[in-house]
Phi, psi and omega in degrees: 000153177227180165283333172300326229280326178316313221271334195265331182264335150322314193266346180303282171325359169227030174241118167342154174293329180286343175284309212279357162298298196297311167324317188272004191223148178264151172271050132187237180256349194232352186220189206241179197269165165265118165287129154266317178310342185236001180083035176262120181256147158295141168231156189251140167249172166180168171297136189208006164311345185210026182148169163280091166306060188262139186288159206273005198181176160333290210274211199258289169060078155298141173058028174244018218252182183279174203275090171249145196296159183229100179296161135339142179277207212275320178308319201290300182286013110355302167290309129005295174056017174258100161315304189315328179248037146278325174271352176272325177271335182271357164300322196293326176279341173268350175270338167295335175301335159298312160332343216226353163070040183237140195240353167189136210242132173256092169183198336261196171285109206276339202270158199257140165293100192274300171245163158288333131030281239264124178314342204225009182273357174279024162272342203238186185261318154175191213252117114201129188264345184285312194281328199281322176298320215264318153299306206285331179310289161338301180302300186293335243255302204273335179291293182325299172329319172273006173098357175259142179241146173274165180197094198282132164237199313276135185264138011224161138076024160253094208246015174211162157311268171014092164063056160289353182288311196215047200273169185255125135275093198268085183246130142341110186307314179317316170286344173278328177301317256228286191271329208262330186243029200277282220284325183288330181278332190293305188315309177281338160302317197257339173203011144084076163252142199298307166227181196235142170275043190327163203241204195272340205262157150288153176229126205023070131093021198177088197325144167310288216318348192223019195250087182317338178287306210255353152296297168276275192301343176252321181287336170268296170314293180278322185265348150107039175308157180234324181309198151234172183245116167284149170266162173290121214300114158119356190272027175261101159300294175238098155331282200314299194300310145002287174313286200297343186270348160146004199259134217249307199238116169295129159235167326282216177283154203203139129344008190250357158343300175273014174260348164284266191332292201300309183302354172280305171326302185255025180056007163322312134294094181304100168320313182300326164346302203258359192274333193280299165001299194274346161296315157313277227275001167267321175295305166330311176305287202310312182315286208304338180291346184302310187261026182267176198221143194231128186112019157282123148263211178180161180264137165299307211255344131009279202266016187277318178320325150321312187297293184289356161306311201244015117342257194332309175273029183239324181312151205226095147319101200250334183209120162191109168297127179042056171050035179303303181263126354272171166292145186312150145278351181268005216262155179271102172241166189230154200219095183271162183134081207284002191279331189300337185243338176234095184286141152267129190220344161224170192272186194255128145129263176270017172241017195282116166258183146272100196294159145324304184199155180244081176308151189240096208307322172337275193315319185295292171344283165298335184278306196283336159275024193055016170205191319155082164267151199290163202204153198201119191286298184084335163189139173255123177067231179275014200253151170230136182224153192295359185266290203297324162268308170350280199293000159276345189262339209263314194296320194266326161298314165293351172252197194272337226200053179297105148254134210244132176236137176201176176141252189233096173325151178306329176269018172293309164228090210244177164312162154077337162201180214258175144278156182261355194195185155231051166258140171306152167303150195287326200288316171329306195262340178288326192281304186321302192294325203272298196289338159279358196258331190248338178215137184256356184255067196252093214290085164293102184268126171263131181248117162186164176283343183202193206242142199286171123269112188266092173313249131012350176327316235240008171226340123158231219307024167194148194213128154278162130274077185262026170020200186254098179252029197095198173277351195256018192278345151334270157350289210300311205281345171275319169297325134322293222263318176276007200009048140285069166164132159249163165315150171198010175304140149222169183284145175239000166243154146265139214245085171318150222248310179245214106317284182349320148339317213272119186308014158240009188313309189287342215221020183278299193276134158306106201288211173304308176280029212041016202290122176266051244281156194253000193328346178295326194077230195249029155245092154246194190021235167315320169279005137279300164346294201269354184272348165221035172029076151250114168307120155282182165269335176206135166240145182340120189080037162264165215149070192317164120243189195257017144247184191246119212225140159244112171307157159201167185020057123349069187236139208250159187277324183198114192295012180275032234233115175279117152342141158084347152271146192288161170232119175280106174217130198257147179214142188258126146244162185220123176275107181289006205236162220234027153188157197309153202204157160229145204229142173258127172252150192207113203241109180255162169223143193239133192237117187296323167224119179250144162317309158236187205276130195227145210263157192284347191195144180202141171272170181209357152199197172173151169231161181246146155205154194254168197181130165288159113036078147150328221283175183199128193232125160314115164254151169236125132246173191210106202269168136204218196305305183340307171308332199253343194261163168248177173264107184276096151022293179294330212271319343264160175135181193290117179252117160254153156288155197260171157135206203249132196216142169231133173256117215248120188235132173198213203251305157204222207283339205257322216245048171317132181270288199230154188177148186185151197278145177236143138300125151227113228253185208245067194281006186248002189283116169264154167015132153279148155254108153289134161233185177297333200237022163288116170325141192308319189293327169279001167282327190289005178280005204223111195293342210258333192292329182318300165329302180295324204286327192247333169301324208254339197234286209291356175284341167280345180274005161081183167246180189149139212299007190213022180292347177308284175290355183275311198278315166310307210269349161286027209205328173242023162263162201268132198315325172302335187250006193260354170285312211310297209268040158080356204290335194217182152295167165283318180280303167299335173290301172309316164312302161340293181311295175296341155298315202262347175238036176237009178273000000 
């Protein structure tokens, strides 16, 4: 029950079969339709993953919209690995919204990076479903707070462009448990978001948008969604069918109203049905009409000073060879790059804002040395010319220090569609080769949404990771280079030396029938990377500073650890480095023998903490099964194995510090059931059948050059069939049976 539910059971008997047809469709592109005779008010929506896009009018008008702080996209700040400023950028956005009469922001984007591929990933949060659930939580936690309602998409498994109107995503349960709806249940457990997007794709073979399991039973029923589910604009095959399986709001507006009325009409449709439908979805009206708030302002440079905070912690030290970074202040530095004076700073499509205001790494730059520093484009868009390098080669020889800023023109990554590759534009990686052969002291700032081939890595010495980072990314990325700010960005993606690499090279594009096979399993990102020991060029959780950090005492609350009790686990760091500084600890766990195929590492929680020159602080965490388990099929549901797991603290994925062993006993491992068709060997796991099993069986079979191979092939065969095939009695087979499952 709520404050609304009187007021909602009242009105339903007295809303037409047609009004409460028109409650399920939006009345235009951004807001729901309205009873007025009954006091329903519309509520607006718009795109808010990196700001409020709210349009200028009705229609969609990308890149027309009013004028808003432009966050980091979802990659950048990602990177970060700070709840606090997830929750912190998403108030300052939920208070422009108020501001700005938008009562729910759609974002943010929930889907996991399967490939670097995917057209849409500097929208989403990293290649891990634990940091992505963690961060998103953080993010929802904070629009809400304000009175705004968030609304993470898209669910589920729409983890590419490529034919996403009807693409197929052929997944496993366990890998949709495990990877794909992990980040949506923590988000809906931990923080309530008003509403949920579903996305366009089928997922085996049966459109989310109509897919009752995932609608209802698992987003309502088991994890206790209290919201609603929007669809993705334009993703409704079948209203009717929509209705019965949960999806509440069709967007935008669509002719389809009266096709809910005939199915009620022609009994297709259970009117009470569509009566729970609308009962959702009045509660959701009411909340948001409830918390809107009217005369919010807000300071443009307030929150643009927010933007460049989470810039700055989002930005990535990815390499610096011989202290390079930071810059000298005395030193004559030059600055190639046409990205340097014209920023890429968000990505292309429904996430597109009107910034507020644009900083300009030139312009920062040059401010913090105080004159005017030489400056050379070096290349226009993807183009290069022998005038344009000349003359970038002659500016960067004269000086002490060149940073060359590059990296993915926009239209590399945008909506609708995917990449073909991760290569930087060639005019890019050539001006990079050229200015280092005249200066070895080369500072590279990389601009992009996802992750590159940084080619040119092994020559050199300093690589920024300056992602897509607002409006504030100018500021951030000078304050870096210049170390007023020190680095503390780690990757949240890993960054592969080829595609060929990558654990979708066969299986990322959709085939003729849009069929997607999911075929990686639970080994994407790192957790393929370090499970078939493949080097990346950078791995998941890596990140420099300009200080120094030491793990120690490493400790567990107890080595001993029962399912369904919490595990306490403590690690001292300390900053060894002679200035302040922030460290991401990243708490993996590795399990010595599993039931089914397990990634060599999984992170499972992780904190930033900041520290002066000496200082040293007790980080804690705190697991519980949920962490030790995977999901089994057969049962179905979440299972931990019982056995021996190390819990592991390090830098990243790579870079492990400290680790140390636990027992773990099981309360959900169920039973075994011996059957006809259990293998012989799994009886011989049983002491006393073992005994009989070698007295009886394998002591007749002798010795002999190929007894070996005799015995492997008896041991795994299944017991129905060694009666069948006269090997044993029907009476000794049944004693077996009954023996082992009185065990």
């Amino acid at each position: 029950m709520s404050e609304f539910s009187e007021k909602i059971e009242s009105l339903i008997p007295q809303l037409t079969l047609e009004e409460k047809a028109a409650l399920t469709v939006g009345r235009d592109m951004w807001s729901t339709y309205p009873v007025e005779r009954l006091g329903i008010p519309s509520v607006v929506m718009t795109d808010g993953p990196t700001g409020v896009r709210m349009a200028a009018s009705s229609g969609d008008n990308i890149g027309h919209s009013m004028p808003a702080t432009c966050f980091p996209t979802a990659s950048g700040l990602a990177s970060s690995w700070n709840r606090d400023l997830l929750a912190e950028v998403g108030r300052t956005i939920g208070i422009e919204a108020q501001a700005l009469g938008v009562q729910t922001l759609l974002g943010p984007g929930l889907n996991q990076k399967r490939s670097p591929l995917g057209g849409r990933n500097f929208e989403y949060l990293s290649e891990d479903p634990v940091l992505t659930g963690e961060l998103a939580t953080a993010f929802v936690n904070g629009i809400q707070g304000e009175g705004v309602g968030a609304c993470p998409k898209h669910y589920v498994a729409n983890e590419s462009e490529t034919n996403r109107m009807f693409s197929d995503a052929i997944i496993d349960e366990r890998v949709l448990r495990e990877n794909y709806l992990h980040a949506f249940e923590v988000a809906v457990k931990k923080a309530q978001p008003w509403t949920m997007m579903e996305s366009y794709n089928k997922i085996n073979g049966e459109y989310v948008a109509e897919n009752k399991r995932l609608l209802h039973d698992i987003l309502k029923e088991e994890w206790g969604y209290e919201g609603i589910v929007i669809s993705d604009w334009g993703a409704v095959n079948d209203r009717v069918g929509g209705i019965r399986a949960g999806l509440h709001l069709q967007m935008p507006t669509a002719p389809t109203a009266w096709r809910v009325v005939d199915a009620v009409n022609d009994g297709s449709l259970d009117e009470s049905r569509l009566d729970e439908v609308v009962r959702d979805l009045l509660e959701y009206v009411f909340k948001a009409d409830a918390a809107k708030k009217i005369g919010v302002t807000f300071s443009e440079d307030e929150h643009h000073q927010v933007a460049r905070r989470a810039a700055a912690e989002s930005v990535t030290l990815l390499q610096n060879d011989g202290d390079l970074l930071p810059l000298s202040p005395s030193a004559q530095v030059a600055v190639i790059g046409e990205f340097a004076k014209k920023p890429r700073y968000q990505g292309g499509g429904s996430s597109k804002v009107n910034p507020t205001r644009v900083e300009i790494l030139y312009d920062e730059l040059s401010a913090a040395y105080g004159n005017d520093l030489p400056y050379a484009a070096g290349y226009h868009g993807e183009e290069i010319s022998d005038e344009l390098l000349a003359e970038a080669v002659e500016t960067a020889r004269a000086a002490d220090i060149a940073v060359v800023v590059i990296g993915l023109p926009d239209s590399y990554e945008t909506e609708g569609r995917d990449r073909t590759h991760i290569d930087l534009p060639e005019a890019h990686n050539t001006l990079v080769s050229h200015i280092h052969e005249v200066q070895p002291n080369t500072v590279v700032v990389v601009i992009n949404g996802s992750a590159v081939d940084l080619s040119w890595v092994s020559y050199v010495p300093a690589i920024v990771e300056g992602w897509l980072t607002g409006q504030g990314s100018g500021g951030a990325i000078a304050d870096v280079l210049t170390g007023a700010v020190n680095p503390s960005g780690k990757l949240a993606e890993s960054f592969p030396w080829r595609i060929e690499d990558t654990p979708t090279y066969t299986c990322f594009w959709p085939d003729a029938h849009g069929t997607i096979p999911f075929s990686e399993g639970v080994f994407y990102g790192y957790r393929w990377y370090d499970t078939r020991d493949i080097e990346p060029h950078f791995p998941f959780g890596h990140g420099l500073s300009y200080t120094t950090f030491e793990y120690s005492d490493l400790n567990l609350s107890t080595t001993t650890y029962t399912e369904g009790e919490p595990l306490e686990v403590q690690v001292t760091i300390t900053n060894t480095g002679d200035r302040m500084g922030k460290e991401v600890v990243q708490l993996y766990i590795h399990e010595h023998e599993s039931r089914f195929p397990r990634a060599v590492r999984e992170l499972k929680d992780f904190a930033k903490v900041e520290l002066a020159p000496g200082e040293s602080q007790i980080v804690t965490f705190v697991l519980d099964g949920k962490a030790f388990a995977q999901w089994d099929t057969a049962v179905p549901g979440w299972v931990v194995n019982p056995g021996t797991f190390d819990i592991i603290v390090g830098a990243s994925s790579r870079d492990l510090r400290l680790e140390t062993s636990l027992e773990v006993n099981s309360t959900s491992l169920p039973k075994k059931v011996y059957t006809r068709m259990t293998p012989l060997g799994d009886f011989m796991k049983i002491p006393a059948i073992e005994k009989m099993v070698r007295d009886q069986f394998i002591a007749r079979m002798g010795d002999g050059p190929f007894m070996e191979m005799i015995l492997m092939f008896v041991i795994s065969t299944p017991v129905g069939k060694m009666a069948y095939n006269g090997q044993m009695s029907e009476e000794q087979l049944q004693g077996m049976l009954d023996m082992a499952n009185a065990s």
